[in-house]
PDB file of C-alpha atoms in Angstrom:
ATOM      1  CA  MET A1304      56.348 116.859 138.297  1.00 46.00           C
ATOM      2  CA  SER A1305      59.582 117.183 135.721  1.00 47.00           C
ATOM      3  CA  ALA A1306      61.491 119.518 137.982  1.00 50.00           C
ATOM      4  CA  GLY A1307      62.973 116.834 139.893  1.00 51.00           C
ATOM      5  CA  LEU A1308      63.403 114.295 136.872  1.00 53.00           C
ATOM      6  CA  ALA A1309      67.041 114.431 134.970  1.00 53.00           C
ATOM      7  CA  PRO A1310      67.350 115.414 131.573  1.00 54.00           C
ATOM      8  CA  ARG A1311      66.697 113.121 128.792  1.00 54.00           C
ATOM      9  CA  LYS A1312      69.976 111.826 127.275  1.00 50.00           C
ATOM     10  CA  THR A1313      69.907 112.399 123.368  1.00 51.00           C
ATOM     11  CA  ILE A1314      71.076 109.259 121.230  1.00 50.00           C
ATOM     12  CA  THR A1315      72.603 109.852 118.004  1.00 49.00           C
ATOM     13  CA  VAL A1316      72.165 106.510 115.844  1.00 44.00           C
ATOM     14  CA  THR A1317      74.975 106.449 112.777  1.00 44.00           C
ATOM     15  CA  PRO A1318      73.712 104.608 109.531  1.00 47.00           C
ATOM     16  CA  ARG A1319      76.342 102.418 109.053  1.00 47.00           C
ATOM     17  CA  GLY A1320      77.622 102.271 105.427  1.00 46.00           C
ATOM     18  CA  PRO A1321      77.502  99.605 102.879  1.00 52.00           C
ATOM     19  CA  GLY A1322      79.412  96.390 103.514  1.00 52.00           C
ATOM     20  CA  PRO A1323      82.138  95.311 101.802  1.00 55.00           C
ATOM     21  CA  ARG A1324      80.425  94.275  97.839  1.00 59.00           C
ATOM     22  CA  TYR A1325      82.670  90.867  97.991  1.00 59.00           C
ATOM     23  CA  ARG A1326      83.574  88.593 101.016  1.00 62.00           C
ATOM     24  CA  GLY A1327      85.892  85.730 100.544  1.00 59.00           C
ATOM     25  CA  THR A1328      86.321  83.515  97.254  1.00 61.00           C
ATOM     26  CA  VAL A1329      82.995  81.972  97.643  1.00 70.00           C
ATOM     27  CA  GLY A1330      81.282  84.946  97.989  1.00 70.00           C
ATOM     28  CA  THR A1331      82.757  86.592  95.067  1.00 72.00           C
ATOM     29  CA  ILE A1332      82.240  83.835  93.115  1.00 73.00           C
ATOM     30  CA  MET A1333      78.692  83.675  94.258  1.00 78.00           C
ATOM     31  CA  THR A1334      78.638  87.657  94.151  1.00 76.00           C
ATOM     32  CA  ILE A1335      79.652  87.958  90.515  1.00 72.00           C
ATOM     33  CA  ALA A1336      77.270  85.127  89.353  1.00 74.00           C
ATOM     34  CA  ARG A1337      74.097  86.661  90.934  1.00 76.00           C
ATOM     35  CA  GLU A1338      75.082  90.246  89.505  1.00 74.00           C
ATOM     36  CA  GLU A1339      76.444  89.704  86.305  1.00 71.00           C
ATOM     37  CA  GLY A1340      75.779  86.049  85.345  1.00 72.00           C
ATOM     38  CA  PRO A1341      77.633  82.702  85.503  1.00 74.00           C
ATOM     39  CA  LYS A1342      78.813  83.992  82.122  1.00 69.00           C
ATOM     40  CA  SER A1343      80.847  86.815  83.395  1.00 69.00           C
ATOM     41  CA  LEU A1344      83.092  84.030  85.109  1.00 71.00           C
ATOM     42  CA  TYR A1345      84.674  83.194  82.173  1.00 70.00           C
ATOM     43  CA  ASN A1346      85.393  86.882  80.750  1.00 67.00           C
ATOM     44  CA  GLY A1347      88.314  86.946  78.970  1.00 65.00           C
ATOM     45  CA  LEU A1348      88.749  82.948  78.120  1.00 73.00           C
ATOM     46  CA  THR A1349      89.678  83.225  75.017  1.00 74.00           C
ATOM     47  CA  ALA A1350      92.326  85.354  75.566  1.00 71.00           C
ATOM     48  CA  GLY A1351      93.299  83.327  78.687  1.00 73.00           C
ATOM     49  CA  LEU A1352      93.881  80.361  76.553  1.00 80.00           C
ATOM     50  CA  GLN A1353      95.753  81.865  74.184  1.00 79.00           C
ATOM     51  CA  ARG A1354      98.046  82.868  76.754  1.00 78.00           C
ATOM     52  CA  GLN A1355      98.399  79.780  78.491  1.00 78.00           C
ATOM     53  CA  ALA A1356      98.902  77.977  74.641  1.00 81.00           C
ATOM     54  CA  ALA A1357     101.823  80.716  74.178  1.00 81.00           C
ATOM     55  CA  PHE A1358     103.349  80.933  77.918  1.00 82.00           C
ATOM     56  CA  ALA A1359     103.000  77.003  78.750  1.00 81.00           C
ATOM     57  CA  SER A1360     104.655  75.882  75.436  1.00 83.00           C
ATOM     58  CA  ILE A1361     107.569  78.155  75.943  1.00 87.00           C
ATOM     59  CA  ARG A1362     108.443  78.137  79.691  1.00 85.00           C
ATOM     60  CA  ILE A1363     107.016  74.518  80.504  1.00 85.00           C
ATOM     61  CA  GLY A1364     108.216  72.803  77.312  1.00 85.00           C
ATOM     62  CA  CYS A1365     111.573  74.408  76.867  1.00 88.00           C
ATOM     63  CA  TYR A1366     112.325  74.073  80.619  1.00 88.00           C
ATOM     64  CA  ASP A1367     114.246  70.849  80.409  1.00 86.00           C
ATOM     65  CA  THR A1368     116.171  71.442  77.237  1.00 88.00           C
ATOM     66  CA  THR A1369     117.350  74.676  78.683  1.00 90.00           C
ATOM     67  CA  LYS A1370     118.178  72.845  82.074  1.00 89.00           C
ATOM     68  CA  THR A1371     120.282  70.426  79.828  1.00 88.00           C
ATOM     69  CA  ILE A1372     121.857  72.854  77.885  1.00 90.00           C
ATOM     70  CA  TYR A1373     123.024  74.696  80.914  1.00 90.00           C
ATOM     71  CA  GLN A1374     123.832  71.677  83.097  1.00 88.00           C
ATOM     72  CA  SER A1375     126.465  71.051  79.945  1.00 87.00           C
ATOM     73  CA  TRP A1376     127.955  74.535  80.091  1.00 86.00           C
ATOM     74  CA  PHE A1377     128.075  74.844  83.983  1.00 83.00           C
ATOM     75  CA  GLN A1378     128.466  71.149  85.448  1.00 75.00           C
ATOM     76  CA  GLY A1379     129.904  69.142  81.940  1.00 72.00           C
ATOM     77  CA  ASP A1380     127.659  66.615  82.771  1.00 64.00           C
ATOM     78  CA  VAL A1381     124.235  65.712  80.849  1.00 61.00           C
ATOM     79  CA  ARG A1382     123.926  62.084  81.493  1.00 60.00           C
ATOM     80  CA  SER A1383     120.854  63.095  83.513  1.00 57.00           C
ATOM     81  CA  SER A1384     119.162  66.619  83.693  1.00 55.00           C
ATOM     82  CA  ASP A1385     117.776  65.413  87.447  1.00 62.00           C
ATOM     83  CA  GLY A1386     121.021  65.408  88.372  1.00 70.00           C
ATOM     84  CA  ALA A1387     121.515  69.654  87.537  1.00 80.00           C
ATOM     85  CA  SER A1388     122.216  71.750  90.491  1.00 85.00           C
ATOM     86  CA  ILE A1389     119.021  74.467  91.802  1.00 87.00           C
ATOM     87  CA  PRO A1390     121.137  77.147  90.624  1.00 89.00           C
ATOM     88  CA  ILE A1391     121.003  75.839  87.206  1.00 90.00           C
ATOM     89  CA  ARG A1392     117.405  75.323  87.367  1.00 89.00           C
ATOM     90  CA  ILE A1393     116.811  78.873  88.434  1.00 90.00           C
ATOM     91  CA  CYS A1394     118.453  80.187  85.492  1.00 91.00           C
ATOM     92  CA  ALA A1395     116.369  77.874  83.086  1.00 90.00           C
ATOM     93  CA  GLY A1396     113.234  78.637  84.962  1.00 88.00           C
ATOM     94  CA  ILE A1397     114.299  82.309  84.662  1.00 90.00           C
ATOM     95  CA  THR A1398     115.246  82.161  81.061  1.00 91.00           C
ATOM     96  CA  THR A1399     112.225  80.227  79.580  1.00 90.00           C
ATOM     97  CA  GLY A1400     109.865  82.642  81.552  1.00 87.00           C
ATOM     98  CA  ALA A1401     111.452  85.616  80.420  1.00 88.00           C
ATOM     99  CA  LEU A1402     111.623  84.013  76.636  1.00 89.00           C
ATOM    100  CA  ALA A1403     107.683  83.306  77.062  1.00 88.00           C
ATOM    101  CA  VAL A1404     106.906  86.852  78.013  1.00 86.00           C
ATOM    102  CA  LEU A1405     108.738  88.510  75.250  1.00 86.00           C
ATOM    103  CA  VAL A1406     106.807  86.752  72.488  1.00 86.00           C
ATOM    104  CA  ALA A1407     103.288  86.025  74.089  1.00 84.00           C
ATOM    105  CA  GLN A1408     103.062  89.571  76.400  1.00 85.00           C
ATOM    106  CA  PRO A1409     100.390  90.814  73.812  1.00 86.00           C
ATOM    107  CA  THR A1410      97.940  87.707  75.045  1.00 82.00           C
ATOM    108  CA  GLU A1411      98.205  88.909  78.475  1.00 80.00           C
ATOM    109  CA  VAL A1412      97.611  92.474  77.662  1.00 82.00           C
ATOM    110  CA  VAL A1413      94.081  91.853  75.764  1.00 80.00           C
ATOM    111  CA  LYS A1414      93.329  89.148  78.412  1.00 78.00           C
ATOM    112  CA  VAL A1415      93.702  91.850  81.535  1.00 76.00           C
ATOM    113  CA  ARG A1416      91.907  94.395  79.397  1.00 78.00           C
ATOM    114  CA  PHE A1417      89.373  92.493  78.390  1.00 72.00           C
ATOM    115  CA  GLN A1418      88.310  91.468  81.848  1.00 69.00           C
ATOM    116  CA  ALA A1419      88.380  95.051  83.192  1.00 71.00           C
ATOM    117  CA  ALA A1420      86.290  95.856  80.510  1.00 68.00           C
ATOM    118  CA  ALA A1421      83.613  93.421  81.168  1.00 64.00           C
ATOM    119  CA  ARG A1422      83.721  93.697  84.748  1.00 64.00           C
ATOM    120  CA  ASN A1423      83.377  97.812  84.207  1.00 64.00           C
ATOM    121  CA  GLY A1424      80.253  96.811  81.933  1.00 62.00           C
ATOM    122  CA  SER A1425      82.177  98.755  79.112  1.00 62.00           C
ATOM    123  CA  SER A1426      81.655  97.521  75.320  1.00 62.00           C
ATOM    124  CA  LYS A1427      84.620  98.591  74.359  1.00 70.00           C
ATOM    125  CA  TYR A1428      85.758  95.234  72.862  1.00 70.00           C
ATOM    126  CA  SER A1429      83.550  93.140  70.901  1.00 68.00           C
ATOM    127  CA  SER A1430      85.890  90.321  70.943  1.00 72.00           C
ATOM    128  CA  THR A1431      89.456  89.251  71.646  1.00 74.00           C
ATOM    129  CA  VAL A1432      90.381  89.814  68.099  1.00 75.00           C
ATOM    130  CA  GLY A1433      88.650  93.470  68.299  1.00 74.00           C
ATOM    131  CA  ALA A1434      90.411  94.125  71.642  1.00 77.00           C
ATOM    132  CA  TYR A1435      93.944  92.781  69.796  1.00 80.00           C
ATOM    133  CA  ARG A1436      92.587  95.649  66.690  1.00 80.00           C
ATOM    134  CA  SER A1437      91.508  98.491  69.248  1.00 79.00           C
ATOM    135  CA  ILE A1438      94.864  98.807  71.226  1.00 80.00           C
ATOM    136  CA  ALA A1439      97.293  98.727  68.320  1.00 81.00           C
ATOM    137  CA  LYS A1440      95.055 101.144  66.770  1.00 81.00           C
ATOM    138  CA  ASN A1441      94.484 103.527  69.465  1.00 82.00           C
ATOM    139  CA  GLU A1442      97.767 102.947  71.396  1.00 81.00           C
ATOM    140  CA  GLY A1443     100.181 101.773  68.558  1.00 81.00           C
ATOM    141  CA  VAL A1444     101.540  98.476  68.314  1.00 80.00           C
ATOM    142  CA  ARG A1445     104.108  98.723  71.656  1.00 80.00           C
ATOM    143  CA  GLY A1446     100.444  99.039  73.279  1.00 78.00           C
ATOM    144  CA  LEU A1447     100.376  95.486  72.920  1.00 82.00           C
ATOM    145  CA  TRP A1448     103.450  95.309  74.746  1.00 82.00           C
ATOM    146  CA  ARG A1449     102.848  97.835  77.438  1.00 81.00           C
ATOM    147  CA  GLY A1450     103.668  96.270  81.109  1.00 76.00           C
ATOM    148  CA  THR A1451     106.665  93.893  79.601  1.00 82.00           C
ATOM    149  CA  PHE A1452     108.998  94.598  81.815  1.00 81.00           C
ATOM    150  CA  PRO A1453     106.937  93.937  84.950  1.00 75.00           C
ATOM    151  CA  ASN A1454     105.434  91.031  83.608  1.00 79.00           C
ATOM    152  CA  VAL A1455     109.025  89.541  82.612  1.00 84.00           C
ATOM    153  CA  ILE A1456     109.990  89.956  86.674  1.00 80.00           C
ATOM    154  CA  ARG A1457     106.465  88.266  87.001  1.00 76.00           C
ATOM    155  CA  ASN A1458     107.056  85.217  85.112  1.00 79.00           C
ATOM    156  CA  SER A1459     110.711  84.949  85.910  1.00 83.00           C
ATOM    157  CA  ILE A1460     109.244  84.492  89.452  1.00 81.00           C
ATOM    158  CA  VAL A1461     106.663  82.498  88.634  1.00 80.00           C
ATOM    159  CA  SER A1462     108.541  80.023  86.498  1.00 82.00           C
ATOM    160  CA  VAL A1463     111.179  79.520  89.324  1.00 85.00           C
ATOM    161  CA  ALA A1464     108.376  78.860  92.076  1.00 84.00           C
ATOM    162  CA  GLU A1465     106.244  77.017  89.904  1.00 86.00           C
ATOM    163  CA  ILE A1466     108.480  74.976  87.703  1.00 89.00           C
ATOM    164  CA  VAL A1467     112.213  74.767  89.636  1.00 87.00           C
ATOM    165  CA  CYS A1468     109.919  74.232  93.040  1.00 89.00           C
ATOM    166  CA  TYR A1469     108.015  71.429  91.596  1.00 92.00           C
ATOM    167  CA  ASP A1470     111.143  69.915  90.021  1.00 89.00           C
ATOM    168  CA  VAL A1471     113.095  70.036  93.134  1.00 90.00           C
ATOM    169  CA  PHE A1472     109.980  69.134  95.631  1.00 93.00           C
ATOM    170  CA  LYS A1473     109.452  65.942  93.179  1.00 92.00           C
ATOM    171  CA  ASP A1474     113.033  64.968  93.357  1.00 91.00           C
ATOM    172  CA  MET A1475     112.834  65.244  97.470  1.00 92.00           C
ATOM    173  CA  ILE A1476     109.973  63.253  97.486  1.00 94.00           C
ATOM    174  CA  LEU A1477     111.525  60.801  95.600  1.00 92.00           C
ATOM    175  CA  ARG A1478     114.676  60.736  96.959  1.00 90.00           C
ATOM    176  CA  ASN A1479     113.616  60.083 100.487  1.00 91.00           C
ATOM    177  CA  ARG A1480     111.386  57.876  99.235  1.00 90.00           C
ATOM    178  CA  ILE A1481     108.293  59.164 100.907  1.00 92.00           C
ATOM    179  CA  LEU A1482     105.976  58.193  97.359  1.00 91.00           C
ATOM    180  CA  GLU A1483     106.360  56.864  94.343  1.00 90.00           C
ATOM    181  CA  ASP A1484     106.931  58.215  90.996  1.00 90.00           C
ATOM    182  CA  GLY A1485     102.944  58.647  90.064  1.00 91.00           C
ATOM    183  CA  ILE A1486      99.891  60.727  90.456  1.00 93.00           C
ATOM    184  CA  PRO A1487     100.197  61.099  94.301  1.00 94.00           C
ATOM    185  CA  CYS A1488     104.096  62.328  94.093  1.00 94.00           C
ATOM    186  CA  HIS A1489     103.159  64.836  91.486  1.00 95.00           C
ATOM    187  CA  PHE A1490      99.629  65.984  93.197  1.00 95.00           C
ATOM    188  CA  SER A1491     101.795  66.865  96.332  1.00 94.00           C
ATOM    189  CA  ALA A1492     104.631  68.485  94.533  1.00 94.00           C
ATOM    190  CA  ALA A1493     102.286  70.457  92.790  1.00 94.00           C
ATOM    191  CA  VAL A1494     100.866  71.669  95.678  1.00 94.00           C
ATOM    192  CA  MET A1495     103.662  72.801  97.238  1.00 93.00           C
ATOM    193  CA  ALA A1496     104.578  74.496  93.799  1.00 92.00           C
ATOM    194  CA  GLY A1497     101.903  76.172  93.667  1.00 91.00           C
ATOM    195  CA  PHE A1498     101.992  77.564  97.026  1.00 91.00           C
ATOM    196  CA  SER A1499     105.215  78.659  96.590  1.00 89.00           C
ATOM    197  CA  ALA A1500     104.092  80.837  93.205  1.00 87.00           C
ATOM    198  CA  THR A1501     101.277  82.247  95.045  1.00 89.00           C
ATOM    199  CA  VAL A1502     103.795  83.682  97.946  1.00 89.00           C
ATOM    200  CA  VAL A1503     106.195  85.366  95.886  1.00 86.00           C
ATOM    201  CA  ALA A1504     104.454  86.518  92.801  1.00 81.00           C
ATOM    202  CA  SER A1505     101.421  87.820  94.875  1.00 85.00           C
ATOM    203  CA  PRO A1506     103.205  91.659  95.237  1.00 86.00           C
ATOM    204  CA  VAL A1507     104.112  91.182  91.612  1.00 80.00           C
ATOM    205  CA  ASP A1508     100.487  90.376  90.478  1.00 80.00           C
ATOM    206  CA  VAL A1509      99.364  93.344  92.040  1.00 85.00           C
ATOM    207  CA  VAL A1510     101.937  95.983  90.680  1.00 84.00           C
ATOM    208  CA  LYS A1511     101.167  94.362  87.078  1.00 76.00           C
ATOM    209  CA  THR A1512      97.222  94.632  87.294  1.00 77.00           C
ATOM    210  CA  ARG A1513      97.359  97.999  88.369  1.00 82.00           C
ATOM    211  CA  PHE A1514      99.886  99.323  86.052  1.00 80.00           C
ATOM    212  CA  MET A1515      98.424  97.669  82.923  1.00 72.00           C
ATOM    213  CA  ASN A1516      94.831  98.407  83.922  1.00 75.00           C
ATOM    214  CA  SER A1517      95.949 102.555  84.675  1.00 76.00           C
ATOM    215  CA  PRO A1518      95.226 105.422  83.173  1.00 76.00           C
ATOM    216  CA  VAL A1519      98.451 106.370  80.741  1.00 72.00           C
ATOM    217  CA  GLY A1520     100.073 108.877  82.921  1.00 75.00           C
ATOM    218  CA  LYS A1521      99.044 107.700  86.323  1.00 80.00           C
ATOM    219  CA  TYR A1522     102.350 105.668  86.829  1.00 83.00           C
ATOM    220  CA  LYS A1523     105.740 106.722  85.283  1.00 80.00           C
ATOM    221  CA  ASN A1524     106.567 102.822  85.438  1.00 81.00           C
ATOM    222  CA  ALA A1525     106.157  99.772  87.025  1.00 79.00           C
ATOM    223  CA  VAL A1526     108.470 100.651  89.964  1.00 84.00           C
ATOM    224  CA  ASP A1527     106.587 103.853  90.501  1.00 85.00           C
ATOM    225  CA  CYS A1528     103.322 102.274  90.765  1.00 87.00           C
ATOM    226  CA  ALA A1529     104.546  99.911  93.174  1.00 87.00           C
ATOM    227  CA  VAL A1530     105.933 102.699  95.324  1.00 88.00           C
ATOM    228  CA  LYS A1531     102.758 104.513  95.411  1.00 88.00           C
ATOM    229  CA  THR A1532     100.764 101.564  96.079  1.00 88.00           C
ATOM    230  CA  ALA A1533     103.144 100.631  99.600  1.00 89.00           C
ATOM    231  CA  VAL A1534     102.842 104.500 100.685  1.00 89.00           C
ATOM    232  CA  LYS A1535      98.850 104.630 100.065  1.00 88.00           C
ATOM    233  CA  GLU A1536      97.735 101.401 100.930  1.00 88.00           C
ATOM    234  CA  GLY A1537     101.019  99.843 103.097  1.00 88.00           C
ATOM    235  CA  PRO A1538     102.783  96.566 102.441  1.00 85.00           C
ATOM    236  CA  SER A1539      99.246  94.463 102.994  1.00 85.00           C
ATOM    237  CA  ALA A1540      98.099  95.709  99.516  1.00 86.00           C
ATOM    238  CA  PHE A1541     100.678  93.646  97.661  1.00 87.00           C
ATOM    239  CA  TYR A1542      98.714  90.330  99.418  1.00 86.00           C
ATOM    240  CA  LYS A1543      95.560  91.414  98.313  1.00 83.00           C
ATOM    241  CA  GLY A1544      93.504  88.447  97.001  1.00 81.00           C
ATOM    242  CA  PHE A1545      95.594  86.049  98.313  1.00 84.00           C
ATOM    243  CA  VAL A1546      92.955  83.086  98.545  1.00 85.00           C
ATOM    244  CA  PRO A1547      91.858  83.088  94.830  1.00 84.00           C
ATOM    245  CA  ALA A1548      95.203  83.469  93.547  1.00 85.00           C
ATOM    246  CA  PHE A1549      96.308  80.859  95.814  1.00 88.00           C
ATOM    247  CA  SER A1550      93.567  78.639  94.783  1.00 88.00           C
ATOM    248  CA  ARG A1551      93.917  79.310  91.260  1.00 85.00           C
ATOM    249  CA  LEU A1552      97.723  78.634  91.577  1.00 87.00           C
ATOM    250  CA  VAL A1553      97.325  75.245  93.217  1.00 92.00           C
ATOM    251  CA  SER A1554      94.516  74.031  90.952  1.00 92.00           C
ATOM    252  CA  TRP A1555      96.381  75.303  88.023  1.00 87.00           C
ATOM    253  CA  ASN A1556      99.288  73.774  88.912  1.00 91.00           C
ATOM    254  CA  ILE A1557      97.838  70.160  89.987  1.00 94.00           C
ATOM    255  CA  CYS A1558      95.986  70.484  86.480  1.00 92.00           C
ATOM    256  CA  MET A1559      99.034  71.193  84.839  1.00 89.00           C
ATOM    257  CA  TRP A1560     101.797  68.850  86.320  1.00 91.00           C
ATOM    258  CA  ILE A1561      99.656  65.633  86.550  1.00 94.00           C
ATOM    259  CA  THR A1562      98.744  66.341  82.777  1.00 91.00           C
ATOM    260  CA  TYR A1563     102.031  66.686  81.562  1.00 89.00           C
ATOM    261  CA  GLU A1564     103.860  64.000  83.610  1.00 91.00           C
ATOM    262  CA  GLN A1565     101.180  61.617  82.460  1.00 91.00           C
ATOM    263  CA  ILE A1566     101.638  62.869  78.735  1.00 89.00           C
ATOM    264  CA  LYS A1567     105.368  62.865  79.532  1.00 87.00           C
ATOM    265  CA  LYS A1568     105.194  59.335  80.215  1.00 88.00           C
ATOM    266  CA  ALA A1569     103.340  58.169  77.284  1.00 89.00           C
ATOM    267  CA  VAL A1570     105.439  59.686  74.929  1.00 87.00           C
ATOM    268  CA  ASP A1571     108.463  57.972  76.382  1.00 84.00           C
ATOM    269  CA  GLN A1572     106.616  54.618  76.105  1.00 84.00           C
ATOM    270  CA  SER A1573     105.979  55.437  72.588  1.00 84.00           C
ATOM    271  CA  PHE A1574     109.724  56.197  71.810  1.00 82.00           C
ATOM    272  CA  ARG A1575     110.860  53.091  73.509  1.00 79.00           C
ATOM    273  CA  SER A1576     108.234  50.667  72.196  1.00 70.00           C
TER     274      SER A1576
END
């Protein structure tokens, strides 16, 4: 009876491999909180606070003064720093961004290493202070300034994108009378500055993080790291994690600039009274 029947086809089912571990920004937050606990979302917080205190006090606190100095050198008009040209603002942003890195680079190294150790389940560093000591002992004091060159480039770019773009966008909003000088104006300028910073800084961030976390000898320098990343993974590798980076930089810019403007306004009023 089976002589006239066609032979049965054998269907081979290939099992699917495990899907991606993280799916989107919200999925990543939920996965980390579920697998490592909510506390893990704040790994490296102490080093991060040290970094922001050191970086912000220089690159933001010194920006207006540096802009005024450059304005007096190249324009000869210091009646108002708002009248500074865009090239002068860019030079001021680059100067304060680079100076901040040279002073505060150890806080960046410790933050990145501490977060990487916690992510890998390593107890290599017992505390932030222990991380400073361990790096200095095992790699020398120079180890605390590892990755300074790519970080100088990164922070110069971010300073221009954040500070200068905020400065320019705010002036544009006020000059065209779109909004008055208040929180809505500061909020709008901060969002645009955060987006600009994410677009221009993401490639440098990827290279900086990979280079600082790499074993000694894997990359000759930051340029070698960038070239190898581009060859192996393509240009899109430089924008991995764009959404969380955008969320972080925009929220940071909103909080920073609104707070900065309110404090600046209060200080100005106290001096006038």
